[in-house]
mmCIF file of C-alpha atoms in Angstrom:
data_model
loop_
_atom_site.group_PDB
_atom_site.id
_atom_site.type_symbol
_atom_site.label_atom_id
_atom_site.label_comp_id
_atom_site.label_asym_id
_atom_site.label_seq_id
_atom_site.Cartn_x
_atom_site.Cartn_y
_atom_site.Cartn_z
ATOM 1 C CA UNK Y 159 126.394 125.571 130.458
ATOM 2 C CA UNK Y 160 125.827 126.315 126.722
ATOM 3 C CA UNK Y 161 125.386 123.000 124.951
ATOM 4 C CA UNK Y 162 125.238 119.385 125.824
ATOM 5 C CA UNK Y 163 127.085 116.851 123.718
ATOM 6 C CA UNK Y 164 126.718 113.090 124.198
ATOM 7 C CA UNK Y 165 129.266 110.725 122.968
ATOM 8 C CA UNK Y 166 129.379 106.864 122.991
ATOM 9 C CA UNK Y 167 132.660 105.640 124.198
ATOM 10 C CA UNK Y 168 133.929 102.003 124.090
ATOM 11 C CA UNK Y 169 136.971 100.467 125.777
ATOM 12 C CA UNK Y 170 138.932 97.744 123.952
ATOM 13 C CA UNK Y 171 141.886 95.820 125.064
ATOM 14 C CA UNK Y 172 142.998 92.408 126.350
ATOM 15 C CA UNK Y 173 141.532 90.662 129.482
ATOM 16 C CA UNK Y 174 142.910 92.043 132.707
ATOM 17 C CA UNK Y 175 144.493 95.162 131.399
ATOM 18 C CA UNK Y 176 142.377 97.298 133.598
ATOM 19 C CA UNK Y 177 139.502 98.482 131.412
ATOM 20 C CA UNK Y 178 136.914 98.123 134.216
ATOM 21 C CA UNK Y 179 139.203 99.571 136.762
ATOM 22 C CA UNK Y 180 139.761 102.572 134.646
ATOM 23 C CA UNK Y 181 136.101 103.222 134.243
ATOM 24 C CA UNK Y 182 135.433 102.486 137.980
ATOM 25 C CA UNK Y 183 138.181 105.120 138.988
ATOM 26 C CA UNK Y 184 136.732 107.582 136.552
ATOM 27 C CA UNK Y 185 133.111 107.190 137.299
ATOM 28 C CA UNK Y 186 133.095 106.306 141.105
ATOM 29 C CA UNK Y 187 136.651 107.287 142.116
ATOM 30 C CA UNK Y 188 137.343 103.860 143.561
ATOM 31 C CA UNK Y 189 139.643 100.980 142.813
ATOM 32 C CA UNK Y 190 139.183 97.264 143.585
ATOM 33 C CA UNK Y 191 142.219 95.189 144.176
ATOM 34 C CA UNK Y 192 140.527 91.975 143.350
ATOM 35 C CA UNK Y 193 140.222 91.187 139.708
ATOM 36 C CA UNK Y 194 136.758 90.315 138.609
ATOM 37 C CA UNK Y 195 136.543 89.565 134.762
ATOM 38 C CA UNK Y 196 133.778 91.458 132.850
ATOM 39 C CA UNK Y 197 131.301 89.030 131.538
ATOM 40 C CA UNK Y 198 129.523 90.713 128.525
ATOM 41 C CA UNK Y 199 129.420 94.467 129.121
ATOM 42 C CA UNK Y 200 128.562 97.175 131.554
ATOM 43 C CA UNK Y 201 127.462 100.735 130.649
ATOM 44 C CA UNK Y 202 128.247 103.829 132.575
ATOM 45 C CA UNK Y 203 127.379 107.566 132.037
ATOM 46 C CA UNK Y 204 129.503 110.464 133.113
ATOM 47 C CA UNK Y 205 128.885 114.243 132.602
ATOM 48 C CA UNK Y 206 131.974 116.509 132.580
ATOM 49 C CA UNK Y 207 132.394 120.178 131.995
ATOM 50 C CA UNK Y 208 134.799 121.146 129.170
ATOM 51 C CA UNK Y 209 135.277 124.943 129.100
ATOM 52 C CA UNK Y 210 131.693 125.663 130.089
ATOM 53 C CA UNK Y 211 130.138 123.001 127.752
ATOM 54 C CA UNK Y 212 128.618 119.963 129.127
ATOM 55 C CA UNK Y 213 129.781 116.676 127.633
ATOM 56 C CA UNK Y 214 128.250 113.238 128.496
ATOM 57 C CA UNK Y 215 129.954 110.083 127.944
ATOM 58 C CA UNK Y 216 128.072 106.752 127.559
ATOM 59 C CA UNK Y 217 130.820 104.371 128.383
ATOM 60 C CA UNK Y 218 130.566 100.778 127.209
ATOM 61 C CA UNK Y 219 133.034 98.572 129.044
ATOM 62 C CA UNK Y 220 133.050 95.320 127.116
ATOM 63 C CA UNK Y 221 134.766 92.031 128.084
ATOM 64 C CA UNK Y 222 138.067 91.485 126.335
ATOM 65 C CA UNK Y 223 137.441 87.672 125.885
ATOM 66 C CA UNK Y 224 137.180 86.252 122.404
ATOM 67 C CA UNK Y 225 133.621 85.129 122.874
ATOM 68 C CA UNK Y 226 132.450 88.685 123.320
ATOM 69 C CA UNK Y 227 133.363 89.703 119.738
ATOM 70 C CA UNK Y 228 129.794 89.992 118.780
ATOM 71 C CA UNK Y 229 129.144 92.376 121.658
ATOM 72 C CA UNK Y 230 132.116 94.438 120.709
ATOM 73 C CA UNK Y 231 130.848 94.643 117.160
ATOM 74 C CA UNK Y 232 127.353 95.543 118.395
ATOM 75 C CA UNK Y 233 128.298 98.076 120.920
ATOM 76 C CA UNK Y 234 131.174 99.851 118.884
ATOM 77 C CA UNK Y 235 128.698 100.550 116.142
ATOM 78 C CA UNK Y 236 127.965 104.200 116.410
ATOM 79 C CA UNK Y 237 130.745 104.867 118.938
ATOM 80 C CA UNK Y 238 132.424 108.156 118.432
ATOM 81 C CA UNK Y 239 135.153 107.668 120.914
ATOM 82 C CA UNK Y 240 137.213 104.810 122.317
ATOM 83 C CA UNK Y 241 140.069 103.963 124.653
ATOM 84 C CA UNK Y 242 142.461 101.269 123.383
ATOM 85 C CA UNK Y 243 144.004 100.013 126.492
ATOM 86 C CA UNK Y 244 147.227 97.811 127.340
ATOM 87 C CA UNK Y 245 148.936 96.924 130.544
ATOM 88 C CA UNK Y 246 152.577 98.361 130.641
ATOM 89 C CA UNK Y 247 153.485 95.281 132.649
ATOM 90 C CA UNK Y 248 152.282 92.865 129.886
ATOM 91 C CA UNK Y 249 154.068 93.057 126.423
ATOM 92 C CA UNK Y 250 151.434 90.770 124.817
ATOM 93 C CA UNK Y 251 148.636 93.169 125.687
ATOM 94 C CA UNK Y 252 150.626 95.918 123.923
ATOM 95 C CA UNK Y 253 151.438 93.976 120.901
ATOM 96 C CA UNK Y 254 147.666 93.068 120.477
ATOM 97 C CA UNK Y 255 146.690 96.746 120.314
ATOM 98 C CA UNK Y 256 147.103 96.592 116.482
ATOM 99 C CA UNK Y 257 144.353 93.942 116.476
ATOM 100 C CA UNK Y 258 142.116 95.931 118.774
ATOM 101 C CA UNK Y 259 142.587 98.906 116.509
ATOM 102 C CA UNK Y 260 141.573 97.000 113.408
ATOM 103 C CA UNK Y 261 138.425 95.783 115.456
ATOM 104 C CA UNK Y 262 137.771 99.476 116.298
ATOM 105 C CA UNK Y 263 138.153 100.463 112.572
ATOM 106 C CA UNK Y 264 135.989 97.688 111.404
ATOM 107 C CA UNK Y 265 133.202 97.940 114.045
ATOM 108 C CA UNK Y 266 132.927 101.680 114.766
ATOM 109 C CA UNK Y 267 132.046 104.768 112.541
ATOM 110 C CA UNK Y 268 135.441 106.201 112.394
ATOM 111 C CA UNK Y 269 135.642 106.644 116.281
ATOM 112 C CA UNK Y 270 138.252 109.065 117.717
ATOM 113 C CA UNK Y 271 140.449 107.256 120.130
ATOM 114 C CA UNK Y 272 143.316 107.548 122.752
ATOM 115 C CA UNK Y 273 145.860 104.856 123.509
ATOM 116 C CA UNK Y 274 146.203 104.137 127.157
ATOM 117 C CA UNK Y 275 149.063 102.376 128.812
ATOM 118 C CA UNK Y 276 147.536 101.312 132.279
ATOM 119 C CA UNK Y 277 149.259 100.064 135.484
ATOM 120 C CA UNK Y 278 152.075 102.525 135.691
ATOM 121 C CA UNK Y 279 151.910 102.143 139.560
ATOM 122 C CA UNK Y 280 153.793 98.647 138.857
ATOM 123 C CA UNK Y 281 156.886 100.539 137.543
ATOM 124 C CA UNK Y 282 159.237 97.731 138.571
ATOM 125 C CA UNK Y 283 157.287 95.169 136.496
ATOM 126 C CA UNK Y 284 157.175 97.417 133.273
ATOM 127 C CA UNK Y 285 157.715 95.728 130.004
ATOM 128 C CA UNK Y 286 156.524 98.568 127.651
ATOM 129 C CA UNK Y 287 158.516 101.811 127.602
ATOM 130 C CA UNK Y 288 156.743 105.196 127.391
ATOM 131 C CA UNK Y 289 158.310 105.852 123.978
ATOM 132 C CA UNK Y 290 157.002 102.593 122.597
ATOM 133 C CA UNK Y 291 153.523 103.634 123.549
ATOM 134 C CA UNK Y 292 153.844 107.098 122.047
ATOM 135 C CA UNK Y 293 155.305 105.565 118.829
ATOM 136 C CA UNK Y 294 152.375 103.101 118.537
ATOM 137 C CA UNK Y 295 149.880 105.797 119.141
ATOM 138 C CA UNK Y 296 151.332 107.795 116.186
ATOM 139 C CA UNK Y 297 151.432 104.683 114.001
ATOM 140 C CA UNK Y 298 147.842 103.952 114.545
ATOM 141 C CA UNK Y 299 146.714 107.622 114.367
ATOM 142 C CA UNK Y 300 145.510 107.838 117.939
ATOM 143 C CA UNK Y 301 144.702 111.360 118.993
ATOM 144 C CA UNK Y 302 146.755 110.841 122.214
ATOM 145 C CA UNK Y 303 148.667 108.620 124.429
ATOM 146 C CA UNK Y 304 148.339 108.518 128.168
ATOM 147 C CA UNK Y 305 149.959 106.404 130.785
ATOM 148 C CA UNK Y 306 147.476 105.808 133.678
ATOM 149 C CA UNK Y 307 147.067 103.928 136.931
ATOM 150 C CA UNK Y 308 143.508 103.013 137.854
ATOM 151 C CA UNK Y 309 144.948 102.229 141.314
ATOM 152 C CA UNK Y 310 146.451 105.609 142.064
ATOM 153 C CA UNK Y 311 144.099 107.527 139.524
ATOM 154 C CA UNK Y 312 147.093 108.991 137.703
ATOM 155 C CA UNK Y 313 146.298 110.101 134.279
ATOM 156 C CA UNK Y 314 142.618 108.764 134.372
ATOM 157 C CA UNK Y 315 140.726 112.154 134.313
ATOM 158 C CA UNK Y 316 143.217 113.605 131.987
ATOM 159 C CA UNK Y 317 142.693 110.976 129.365
ATOM 160 C CA UNK Y 318 138.974 111.332 129.334
ATOM 161 C CA UNK Y 319 139.067 115.120 129.411
ATOM 162 C CA UNK Y 320 141.379 115.202 126.558
ATOM 163 C CA UNK Y 321 139.216 112.934 124.456
ATOM 164 C CA UNK Y 322 136.241 115.159 125.291
ATOM 165 C CA UNK Y 323 138.088 118.363 124.176
ATOM 166 C CA UNK Y 324 138.916 116.716 120.807
ATOM 167 C CA UNK Y 325 135.434 115.421 120.401
ATOM 168 C CA UNK Y 326 134.015 118.813 120.998
ATOM 169 C CA UNK Y 327 136.414 120.360 118.645
ATOM 170 C CA UNK Y 328 135.438 117.930 115.933
ATOM 171 C CA UNK Y 329 131.661 118.608 116.666
ATOM 172 C CA UNK Y 330 132.025 122.198 116.365
ATOM 173 C CA UNK Y 331 133.768 121.882 112.916
ATOM 174 C CA UNK Y 332 130.922 119.727 111.342
#
């Protein structure tokens, strides 16, 4: 592989939208049905090959509870990438994305981010339509919008891979 790039990535979103499940599926290819709230933060690393270039993501999964705002501020600092995550079966989590976006803007150094609508395996409970997610992604200048299911793995690898591609492209321009 030619080069190695390392990017700090944070996940922001309401409690119980599936941030930890997305990371667990991406890193370990597993899914836990039982919900366990993230207390504080967890850090993971994943290397991927993007067209012959090695990219490492340092992934900071930070609890979505209000009391972890200081942690979000601390760990978003210096982040080059982010996933803003909502649950397609929970309209409130979608409506709060603008707040998470503002936090990302305030706490990070112009992070490149993707909007993720998770839990598409629960289609019968959907409260947020695909077009709404795509429209919001455009409104907040996300570089992409993906619908995912941590349970079935749908869209997970694609979202991280696309983010890595965009980050590499930006790195090669600077």
